[in-house]
Short mmCIF file of C-alpha atoms and ligand atoms in Angstrom, two decimals:
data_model
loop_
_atom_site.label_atom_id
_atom_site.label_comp_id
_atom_site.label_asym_id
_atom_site.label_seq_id
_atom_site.Cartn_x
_atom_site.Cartn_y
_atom_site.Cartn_z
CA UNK A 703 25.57 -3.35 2.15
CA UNK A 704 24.32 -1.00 -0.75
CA UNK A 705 21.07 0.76 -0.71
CA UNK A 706 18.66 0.58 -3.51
CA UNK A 707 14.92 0.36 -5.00
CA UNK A 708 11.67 -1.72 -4.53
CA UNK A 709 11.03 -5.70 -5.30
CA UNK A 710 8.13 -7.59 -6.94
CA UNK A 711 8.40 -11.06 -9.34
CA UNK A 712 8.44 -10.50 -13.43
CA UNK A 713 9.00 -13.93 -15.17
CA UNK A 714 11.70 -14.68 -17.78
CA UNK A 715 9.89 -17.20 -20.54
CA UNK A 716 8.76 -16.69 -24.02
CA UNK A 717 5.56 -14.88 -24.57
CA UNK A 718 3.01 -13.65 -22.32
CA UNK A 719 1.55 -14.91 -19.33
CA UNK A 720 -2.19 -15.48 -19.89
CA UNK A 721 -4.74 -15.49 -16.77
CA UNK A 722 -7.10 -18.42 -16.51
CA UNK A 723 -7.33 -21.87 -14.87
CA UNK A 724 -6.11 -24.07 -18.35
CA UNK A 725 -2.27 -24.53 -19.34
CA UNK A 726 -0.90 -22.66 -22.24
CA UNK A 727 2.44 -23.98 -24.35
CA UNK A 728 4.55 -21.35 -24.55
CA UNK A 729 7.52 -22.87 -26.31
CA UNK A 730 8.20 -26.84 -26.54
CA UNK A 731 8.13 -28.04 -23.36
CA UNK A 732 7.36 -24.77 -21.57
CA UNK A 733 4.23 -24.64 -19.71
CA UNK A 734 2.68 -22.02 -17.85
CA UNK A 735 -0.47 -21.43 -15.79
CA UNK A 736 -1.84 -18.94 -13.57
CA UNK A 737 -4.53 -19.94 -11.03
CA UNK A 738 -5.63 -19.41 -7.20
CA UNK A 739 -4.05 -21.02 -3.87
CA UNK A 740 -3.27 -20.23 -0.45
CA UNK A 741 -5.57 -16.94 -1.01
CA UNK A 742 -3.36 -16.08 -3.82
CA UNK A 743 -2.35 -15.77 -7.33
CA UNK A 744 -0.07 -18.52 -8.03
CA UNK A 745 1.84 -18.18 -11.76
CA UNK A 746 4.20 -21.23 -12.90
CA UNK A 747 6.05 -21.60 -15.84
CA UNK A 748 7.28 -25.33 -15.82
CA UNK A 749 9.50 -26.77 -18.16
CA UNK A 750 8.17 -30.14 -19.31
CA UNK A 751 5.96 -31.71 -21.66
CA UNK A 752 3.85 -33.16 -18.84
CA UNK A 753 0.49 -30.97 -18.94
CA UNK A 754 -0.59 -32.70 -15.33
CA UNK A 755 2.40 -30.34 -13.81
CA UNK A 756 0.92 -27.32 -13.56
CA UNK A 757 -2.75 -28.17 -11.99
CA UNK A 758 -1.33 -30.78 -9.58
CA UNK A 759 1.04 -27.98 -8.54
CA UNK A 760 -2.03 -25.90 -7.47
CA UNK A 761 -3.84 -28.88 -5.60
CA UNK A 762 -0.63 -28.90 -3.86
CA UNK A 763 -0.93 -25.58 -2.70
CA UNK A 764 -4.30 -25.50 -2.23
CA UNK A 765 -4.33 -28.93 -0.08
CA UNK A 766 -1.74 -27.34 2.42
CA UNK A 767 -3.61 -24.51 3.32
CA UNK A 768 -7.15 -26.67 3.73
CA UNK A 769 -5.54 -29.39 5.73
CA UNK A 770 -2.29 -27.69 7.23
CA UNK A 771 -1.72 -24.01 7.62
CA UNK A 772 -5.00 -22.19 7.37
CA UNK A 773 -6.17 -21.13 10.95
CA UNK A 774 -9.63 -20.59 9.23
CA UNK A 775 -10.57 -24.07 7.88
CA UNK A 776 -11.69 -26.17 10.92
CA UNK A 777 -10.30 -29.65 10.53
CA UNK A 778 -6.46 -28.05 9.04
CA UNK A 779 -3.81 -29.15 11.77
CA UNK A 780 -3.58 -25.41 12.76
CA UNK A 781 -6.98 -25.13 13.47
CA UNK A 782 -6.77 -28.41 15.82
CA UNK A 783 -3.76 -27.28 17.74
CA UNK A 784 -5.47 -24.06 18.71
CA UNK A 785 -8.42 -25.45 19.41
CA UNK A 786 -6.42 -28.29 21.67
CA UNK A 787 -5.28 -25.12 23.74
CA UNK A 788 -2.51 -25.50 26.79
CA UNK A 789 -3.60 -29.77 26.32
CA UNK A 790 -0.71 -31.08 24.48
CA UNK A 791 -1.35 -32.51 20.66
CA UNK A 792 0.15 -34.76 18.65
CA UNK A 793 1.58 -33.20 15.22
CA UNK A 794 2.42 -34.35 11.69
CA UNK A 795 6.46 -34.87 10.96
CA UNK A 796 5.82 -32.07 8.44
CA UNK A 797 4.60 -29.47 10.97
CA UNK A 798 7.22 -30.56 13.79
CA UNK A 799 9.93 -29.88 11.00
CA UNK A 800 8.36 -26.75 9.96
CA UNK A 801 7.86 -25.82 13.85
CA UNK A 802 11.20 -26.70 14.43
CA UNK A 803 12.42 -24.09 12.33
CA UNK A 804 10.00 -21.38 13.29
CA UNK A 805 10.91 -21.83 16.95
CA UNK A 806 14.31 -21.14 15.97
CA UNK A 807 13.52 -17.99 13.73
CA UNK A 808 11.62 -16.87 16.80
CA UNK A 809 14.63 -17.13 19.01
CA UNK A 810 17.07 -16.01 16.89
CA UNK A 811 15.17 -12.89 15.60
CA UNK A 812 14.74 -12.20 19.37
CA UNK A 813 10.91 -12.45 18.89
CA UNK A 814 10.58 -10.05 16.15
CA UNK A 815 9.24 -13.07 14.33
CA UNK A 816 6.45 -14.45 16.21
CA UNK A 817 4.55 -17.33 15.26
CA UNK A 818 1.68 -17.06 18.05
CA UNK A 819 0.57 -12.82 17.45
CA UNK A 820 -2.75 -14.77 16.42
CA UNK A 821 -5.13 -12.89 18.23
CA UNK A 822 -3.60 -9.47 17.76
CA UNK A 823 -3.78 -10.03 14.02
CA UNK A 824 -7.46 -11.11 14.37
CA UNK A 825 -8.23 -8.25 16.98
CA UNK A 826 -6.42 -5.93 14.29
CA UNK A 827 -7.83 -7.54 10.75
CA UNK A 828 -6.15 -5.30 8.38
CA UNK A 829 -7.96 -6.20 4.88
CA UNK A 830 -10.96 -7.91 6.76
CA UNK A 831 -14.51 -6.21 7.50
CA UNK A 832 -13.20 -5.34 11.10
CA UNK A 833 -9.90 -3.88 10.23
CA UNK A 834 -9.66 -0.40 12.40
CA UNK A 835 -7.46 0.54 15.12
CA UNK A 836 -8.03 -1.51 18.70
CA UNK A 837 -8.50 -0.29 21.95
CA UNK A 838 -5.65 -0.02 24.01
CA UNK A 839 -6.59 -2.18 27.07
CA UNK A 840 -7.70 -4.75 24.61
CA UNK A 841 -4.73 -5.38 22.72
CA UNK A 842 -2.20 -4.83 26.17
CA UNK A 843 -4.52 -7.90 27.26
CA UNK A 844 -4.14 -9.97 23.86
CA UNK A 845 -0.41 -9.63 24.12
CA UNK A 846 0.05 -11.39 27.32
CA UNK A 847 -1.38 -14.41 25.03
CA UNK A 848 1.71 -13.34 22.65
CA UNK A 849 5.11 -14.96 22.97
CA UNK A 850 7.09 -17.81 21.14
CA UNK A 851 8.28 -19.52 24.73
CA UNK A 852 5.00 -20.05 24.98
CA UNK A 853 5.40 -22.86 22.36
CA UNK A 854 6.90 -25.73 23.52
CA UNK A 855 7.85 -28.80 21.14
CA UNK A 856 9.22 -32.16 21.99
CA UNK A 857 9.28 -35.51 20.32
CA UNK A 858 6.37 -34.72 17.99
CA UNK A 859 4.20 -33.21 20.62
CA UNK A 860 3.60 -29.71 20.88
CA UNK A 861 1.82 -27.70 23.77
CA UNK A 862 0.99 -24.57 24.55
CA UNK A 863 2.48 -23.97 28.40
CA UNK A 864 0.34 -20.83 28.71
CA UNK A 865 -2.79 -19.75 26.47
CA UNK A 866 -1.59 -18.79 23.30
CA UNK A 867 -2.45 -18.92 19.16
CA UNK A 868 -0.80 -19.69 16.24
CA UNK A 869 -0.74 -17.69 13.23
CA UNK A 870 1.60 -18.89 10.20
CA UNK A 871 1.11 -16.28 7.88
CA UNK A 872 4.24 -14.96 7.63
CA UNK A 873 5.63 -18.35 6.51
CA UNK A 874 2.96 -20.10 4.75
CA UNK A 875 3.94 -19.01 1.10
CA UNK A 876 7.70 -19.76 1.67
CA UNK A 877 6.14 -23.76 3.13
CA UNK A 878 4.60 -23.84 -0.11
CA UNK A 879 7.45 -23.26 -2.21
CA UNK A 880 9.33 -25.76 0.13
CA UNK A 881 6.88 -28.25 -0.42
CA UNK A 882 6.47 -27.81 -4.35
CA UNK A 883 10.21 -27.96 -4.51
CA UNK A 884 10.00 -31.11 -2.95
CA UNK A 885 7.75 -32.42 -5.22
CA UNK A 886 9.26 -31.48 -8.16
CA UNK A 887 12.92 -33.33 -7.23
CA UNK A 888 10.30 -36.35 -7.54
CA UNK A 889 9.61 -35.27 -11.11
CA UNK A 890 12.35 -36.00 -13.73
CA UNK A 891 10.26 -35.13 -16.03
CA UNK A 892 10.18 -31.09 -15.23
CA UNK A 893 13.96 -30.12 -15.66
CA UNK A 894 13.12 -26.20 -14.39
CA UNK A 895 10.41 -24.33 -12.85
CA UNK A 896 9.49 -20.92 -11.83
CA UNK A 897 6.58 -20.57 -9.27
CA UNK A 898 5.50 -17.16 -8.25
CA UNK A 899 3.10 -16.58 -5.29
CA UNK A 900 1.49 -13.49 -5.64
CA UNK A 901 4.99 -11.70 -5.78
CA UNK A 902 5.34 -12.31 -1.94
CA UNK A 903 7.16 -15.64 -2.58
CA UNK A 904 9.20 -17.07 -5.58
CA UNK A 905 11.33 -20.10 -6.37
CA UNK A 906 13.59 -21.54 -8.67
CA UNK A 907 14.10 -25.27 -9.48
CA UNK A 908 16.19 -26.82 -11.91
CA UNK A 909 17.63 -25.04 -14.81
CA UNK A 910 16.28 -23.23 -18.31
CA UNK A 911 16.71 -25.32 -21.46
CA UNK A 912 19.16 -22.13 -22.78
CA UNK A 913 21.03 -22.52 -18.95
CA UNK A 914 20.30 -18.49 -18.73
CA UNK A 915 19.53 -17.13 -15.27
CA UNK A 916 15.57 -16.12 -14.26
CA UNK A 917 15.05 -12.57 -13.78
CA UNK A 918 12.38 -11.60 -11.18
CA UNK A 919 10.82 -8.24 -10.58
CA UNK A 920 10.96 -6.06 -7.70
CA UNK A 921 7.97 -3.87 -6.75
CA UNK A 922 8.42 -0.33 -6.07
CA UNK A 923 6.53 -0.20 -2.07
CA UNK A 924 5.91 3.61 -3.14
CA UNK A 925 4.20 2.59 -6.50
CA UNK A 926 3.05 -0.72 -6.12
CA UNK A 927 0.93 -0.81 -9.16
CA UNK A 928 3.13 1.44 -11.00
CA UNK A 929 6.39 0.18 -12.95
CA UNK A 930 9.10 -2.59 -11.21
CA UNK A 931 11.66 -0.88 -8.93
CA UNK A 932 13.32 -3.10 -10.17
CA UNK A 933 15.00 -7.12 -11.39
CA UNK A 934 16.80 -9.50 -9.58
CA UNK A 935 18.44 -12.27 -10.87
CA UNK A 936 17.12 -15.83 -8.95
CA UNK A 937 19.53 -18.91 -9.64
CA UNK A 938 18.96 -22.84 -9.55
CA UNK A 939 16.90 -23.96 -6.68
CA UNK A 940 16.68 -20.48 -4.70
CA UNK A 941 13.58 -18.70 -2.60
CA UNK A 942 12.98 -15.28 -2.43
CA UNK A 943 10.68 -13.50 -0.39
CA UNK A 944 9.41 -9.87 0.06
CA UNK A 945 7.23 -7.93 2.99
CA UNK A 946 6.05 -4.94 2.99
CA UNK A 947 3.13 -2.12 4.23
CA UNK A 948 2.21 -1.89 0.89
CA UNK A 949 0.66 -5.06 0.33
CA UNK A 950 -2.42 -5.16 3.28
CA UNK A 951 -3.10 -1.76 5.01
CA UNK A 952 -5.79 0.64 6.12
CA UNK A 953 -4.75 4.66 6.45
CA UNK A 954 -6.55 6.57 9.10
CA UNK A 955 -5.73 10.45 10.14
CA UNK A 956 -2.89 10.13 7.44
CA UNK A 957 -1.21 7.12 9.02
CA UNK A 958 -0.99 4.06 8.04
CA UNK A 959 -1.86 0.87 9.69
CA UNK A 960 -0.30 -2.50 7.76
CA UNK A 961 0.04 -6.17 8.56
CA UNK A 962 2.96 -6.67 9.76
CA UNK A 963 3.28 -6.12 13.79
CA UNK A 964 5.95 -5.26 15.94
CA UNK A 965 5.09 -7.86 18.77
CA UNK A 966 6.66 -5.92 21.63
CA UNK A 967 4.39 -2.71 21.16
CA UNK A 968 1.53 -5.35 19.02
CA UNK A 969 1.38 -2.20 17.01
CA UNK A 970 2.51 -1.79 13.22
CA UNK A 971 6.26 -2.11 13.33
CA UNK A 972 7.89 1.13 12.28
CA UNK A 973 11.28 0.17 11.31
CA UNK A 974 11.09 3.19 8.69
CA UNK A 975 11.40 0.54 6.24
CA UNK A 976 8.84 0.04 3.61
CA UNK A 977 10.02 -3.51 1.88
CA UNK A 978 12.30 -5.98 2.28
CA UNK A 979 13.36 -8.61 -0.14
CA UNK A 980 15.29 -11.90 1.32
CA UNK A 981 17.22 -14.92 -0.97
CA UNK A 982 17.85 -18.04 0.62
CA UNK A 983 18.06 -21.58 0.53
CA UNK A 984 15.05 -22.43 2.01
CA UNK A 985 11.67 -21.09 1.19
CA UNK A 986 10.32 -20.92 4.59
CA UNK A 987 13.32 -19.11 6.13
CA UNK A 988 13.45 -16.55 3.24
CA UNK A 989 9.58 -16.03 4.02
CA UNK A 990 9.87 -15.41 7.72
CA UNK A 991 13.08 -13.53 7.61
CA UNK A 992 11.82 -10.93 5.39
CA UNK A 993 8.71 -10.27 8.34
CA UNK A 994 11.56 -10.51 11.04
CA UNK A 995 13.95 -8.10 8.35
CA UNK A 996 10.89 -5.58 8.01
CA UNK A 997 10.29 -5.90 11.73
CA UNK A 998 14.29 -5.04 12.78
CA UNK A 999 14.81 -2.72 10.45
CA UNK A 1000 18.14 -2.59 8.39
CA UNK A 1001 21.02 -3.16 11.23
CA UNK A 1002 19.83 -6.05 12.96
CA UNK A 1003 17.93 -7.27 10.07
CA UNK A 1004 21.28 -7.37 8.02
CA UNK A 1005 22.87 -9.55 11.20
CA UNK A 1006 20.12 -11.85 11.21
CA UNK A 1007 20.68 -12.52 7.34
CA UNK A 1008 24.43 -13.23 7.96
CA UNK A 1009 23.19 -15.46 10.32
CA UNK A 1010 21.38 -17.70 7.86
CA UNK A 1011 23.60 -17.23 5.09
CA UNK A 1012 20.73 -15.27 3.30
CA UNK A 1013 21.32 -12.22 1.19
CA UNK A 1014 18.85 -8.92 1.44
CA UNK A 1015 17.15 -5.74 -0.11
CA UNK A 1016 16.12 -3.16 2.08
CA UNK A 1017 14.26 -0.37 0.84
CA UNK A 1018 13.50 2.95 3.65
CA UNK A 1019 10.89 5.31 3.54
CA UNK A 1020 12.99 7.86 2.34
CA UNK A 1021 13.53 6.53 -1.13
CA UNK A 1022 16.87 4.69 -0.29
CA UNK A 1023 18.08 0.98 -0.89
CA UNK A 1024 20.38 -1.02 0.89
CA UNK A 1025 21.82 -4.19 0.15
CA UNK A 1026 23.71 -7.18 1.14
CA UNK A 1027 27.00 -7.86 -0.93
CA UNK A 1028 25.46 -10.46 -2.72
CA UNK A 1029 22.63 -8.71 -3.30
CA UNK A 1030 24.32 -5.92 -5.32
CA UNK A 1031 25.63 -8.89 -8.05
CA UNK A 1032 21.86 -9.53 -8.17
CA UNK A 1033 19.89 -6.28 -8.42
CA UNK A 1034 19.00 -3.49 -11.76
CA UNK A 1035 17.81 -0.43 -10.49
CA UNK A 1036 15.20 0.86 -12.49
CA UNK A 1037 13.70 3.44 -11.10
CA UNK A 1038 16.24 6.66 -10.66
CA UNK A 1039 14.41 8.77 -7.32
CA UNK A 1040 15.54 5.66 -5.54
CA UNK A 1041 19.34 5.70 -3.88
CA UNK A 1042 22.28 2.97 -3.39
CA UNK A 1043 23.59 3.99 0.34
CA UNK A 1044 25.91 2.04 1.81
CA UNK A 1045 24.98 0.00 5.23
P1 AMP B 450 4.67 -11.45 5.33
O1 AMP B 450 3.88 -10.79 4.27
O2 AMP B 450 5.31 -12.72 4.92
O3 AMP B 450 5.66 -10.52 5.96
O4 AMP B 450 3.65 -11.90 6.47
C1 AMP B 450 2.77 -11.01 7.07
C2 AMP B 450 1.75 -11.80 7.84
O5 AMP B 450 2.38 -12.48 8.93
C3 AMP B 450 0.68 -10.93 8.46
O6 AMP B 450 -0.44 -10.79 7.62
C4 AMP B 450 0.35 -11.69 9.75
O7 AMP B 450 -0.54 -12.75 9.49
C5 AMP B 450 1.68 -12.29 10.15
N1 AMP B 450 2.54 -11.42 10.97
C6 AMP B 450 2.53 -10.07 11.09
N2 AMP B 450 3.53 -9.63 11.87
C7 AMP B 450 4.21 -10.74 12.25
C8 AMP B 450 5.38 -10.96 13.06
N3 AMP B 450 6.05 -9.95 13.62
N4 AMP B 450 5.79 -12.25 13.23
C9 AMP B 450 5.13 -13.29 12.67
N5 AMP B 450 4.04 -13.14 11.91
C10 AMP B 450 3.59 -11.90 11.68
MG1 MG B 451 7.12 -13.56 5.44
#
C-alpha cells in the first residue's frame, strides 16, 4: 500500500450543480437534483429523460430512515426491536439480510465494528445539545450493554440474549445506496447514475453516455472546507465510503472528541488516523468497513479490506497517505504537504 491525501465526492457532469428541491437538465437526458434524506444532503445526477427519477430517489431515502433505520422515529423497525428488548422480534427479509451482514462485519472486524454501541453514542452525543465528555463509571456501565454476541439472529427472528441497543449509523448511508441501486436495475430507463450522500457515501450505476469514468472528490480531514485532497476515479456499479473525526466532533482542553468510538475503551478511537476512504462492491460493506478501517487503524484495517476484496485510502495525522494497490490506479493527489508512504 501507498500513502497519500484526504477524500470527499466532486461530481463529473456538465455544468453546475444547483441547490434546491426541483430537477435541473443539465445536458439531454442528464438530470440532477440536490435535496435532504437520511439527515443529509443527497446530490444525484441521473442519466435519463424520466424527471420522476430524481424525487422518487429521495422518497426512497427518506422512507428507509422513517420506517427502517432511524433509532429516533418510533414506529421504524429499529425503534421496535429496541424497544422489544431481550423478547425476541420478528424482522423484515430486508433487515435480516442487512443484519446478516453486519453480524459478520462485527465478527470479522473483531468488534471494532459494532452495531449495538447505542447507548454510548447517546450517553456521548457528539453534535447533539448534550455532547460533552461522560463520566467514567457511567460509560464502564453502558459498555457492559455493548457487544455484537449479544445479537443473536436465526430464521428471521432476532433477539437480544442480554440487554443491548442497536445503532446503524455507521451503515445506514451505504443501505441506502444498496437500496437505490436496487431500484435503479428496475429502471431501464436511467442508463447511469451518480448519487452522493453528503460525501460520506457515493455510488455508481450504469455507465456515462461518453463511457468516461466518474471522478469523485476526496476531502482533505485537515481542511475539510478548504480545497479536495484530492479525486478518485469510481467505475460502473461501485460504493465508496469515507469516515473520519472531521465530520462530527467537539474539542475540549485541545483534544478532540469525534463520533466514531473505539468499543473496547467506548472512548474516541485513536488509531492516529484521521480518514479513511473504502471501494467496494457493496454499499453497506464499504460504509461499515471504513468505521471498522478508522477504528483499526492502517495494519489491520488493510487485512480486513483484503478480506472483502475492497480497496482503501488511509490518511494519518501526520499528513501521510497510504493506499491499497488498487487504490493507487485510482487516486490524484492534489494537495502537495500530504505524503505517498508505503504500507
Ligand atoms: P461513519 O461516519 O460511517 O464512520 O459512522 C459513524 C457513526 O457510526 C457514528 O456517528 C455512530 O453512530 C456509529 N459508530 C461510531 N463508532 C462505531 C463503531 N465502532 N462501530 C459501529 N458504529 C459506530
Ligand atoms: Mg461507515
Amino acid at each position: 500500500m501507498k500513502k497519500i491525501t484526504k477524500i470527499s465526492a466532486i461530481l463529473g457532469c456538465a455544468g453546475s450543480l444547483l441547490a434546491g428541491g426541483r430537477v435541473d437538465v443539465l445536458a439531454k437526458e442528464c438530470l440532477t437534483q440536490t435535496g435532504f434524506a437520511m439527515d443529509t444532503v443527497v446530490t444525484e445526477k441521473i442519466y435519463s429523460d424520466d424527471q420522476e427519477i430524481p424525487g422518487e430517489i429521495l422518497r426512497l431515502l427518506e422512507d428507509l430512515d422513517q420506517s427502517r433505520l432511524s433509532w429516533t422515529t418510533e414506529g421504524s423497525e429499529i425503534f421496535h426491536i429496541n424497544e422489544n428488548g431481550t423478547k425476541s422480534v420478528k424482522i423484515s427479509d430486508e433487515m435480516a439480510g442487512w443484519m446478516k451482514q453486519i453480524l459478520t462485519l462485527a465478527d470479522r472486524s473483531e468488534g471494532a465494528f459494532d452495531p449495538t454501541l447505542g447507548e454510548v453514542i447517546r450517553l456521548w452525543d457528539i453534535g447533539g445539545e448534550k455532547q460533552g465528555i461522560p463520566a467514567e463509571g457511567e460509560l464502564k456501565a453502558l459498555l457492559e450493554n455493548v457487544g455484537w454476541q449479544k445479537i443473536s439472529l436465526s430464521h428471521g427472528e432476532l433477539v437480544f440474549l442480554e440487554e443491548t441497543s442497536l445503532d446503524l449509523g455507521a451503515v445506514g448511508k451505504g443501505i441506502g445506496c444498496d437500496v437505490v441501486s436496487a431500484y435503479l436495475k428496475e429502471k431501464p430507463q436511467v442508463t447511469g447514475a451518480l448519487i452522493n450522500l453528503g460525501g460520506s457515501s457515493v455510488m455508481t450505476y450504469g455507465e456515462k453516455p461518453d463511457g468516461s469514468e466518474w471522478n469523485i472528490a476526496v476531502v482533505d480531514p485537515k481542511d475539510p472546507e478548504g480545497e479536495y485532497l484530492g479525486t478518485v476515479v469510481m467505475k460502473e456499479g461501485e460504493f465508496l465510503s469515507t469516515s473520519g473525526d472531521y465530520k462530527k466532533f467537539f474539542e475540549e482542553n485541545g483534544v478532540r472528541y469525534h463520533h466514531i468510538f473505539d468499543p473496547s475503551t467506548g472512548y474516541p478511537a485513536k488509531s492516529g488516523l484521521s480518514a479513511v476512504t473504502v471501494i467496494g462492491k457493496n454499499g453497506l460493506e464499504a460504509d461499515g468497513l471504513s468505521t471498522a478501517c478508522f477504528v483499526l487503524g492502517i495494519e489491520k484495517g488493510e487485512k480486513l479490506l483484503k478480506e472483502y476484496g475492497a480497496q482503501g485510502l488511509f490518511v494519518d495525522e501526520e499528513y501521510h497517505i497510504y493506499m491499497t494497490e488498487g487504490m493507487e490506479e485510482r487516486f490524484h493527489l492534489l494537495k502537495t504537504e500530504y505524503e505517498e508512504t508505503e504500507f
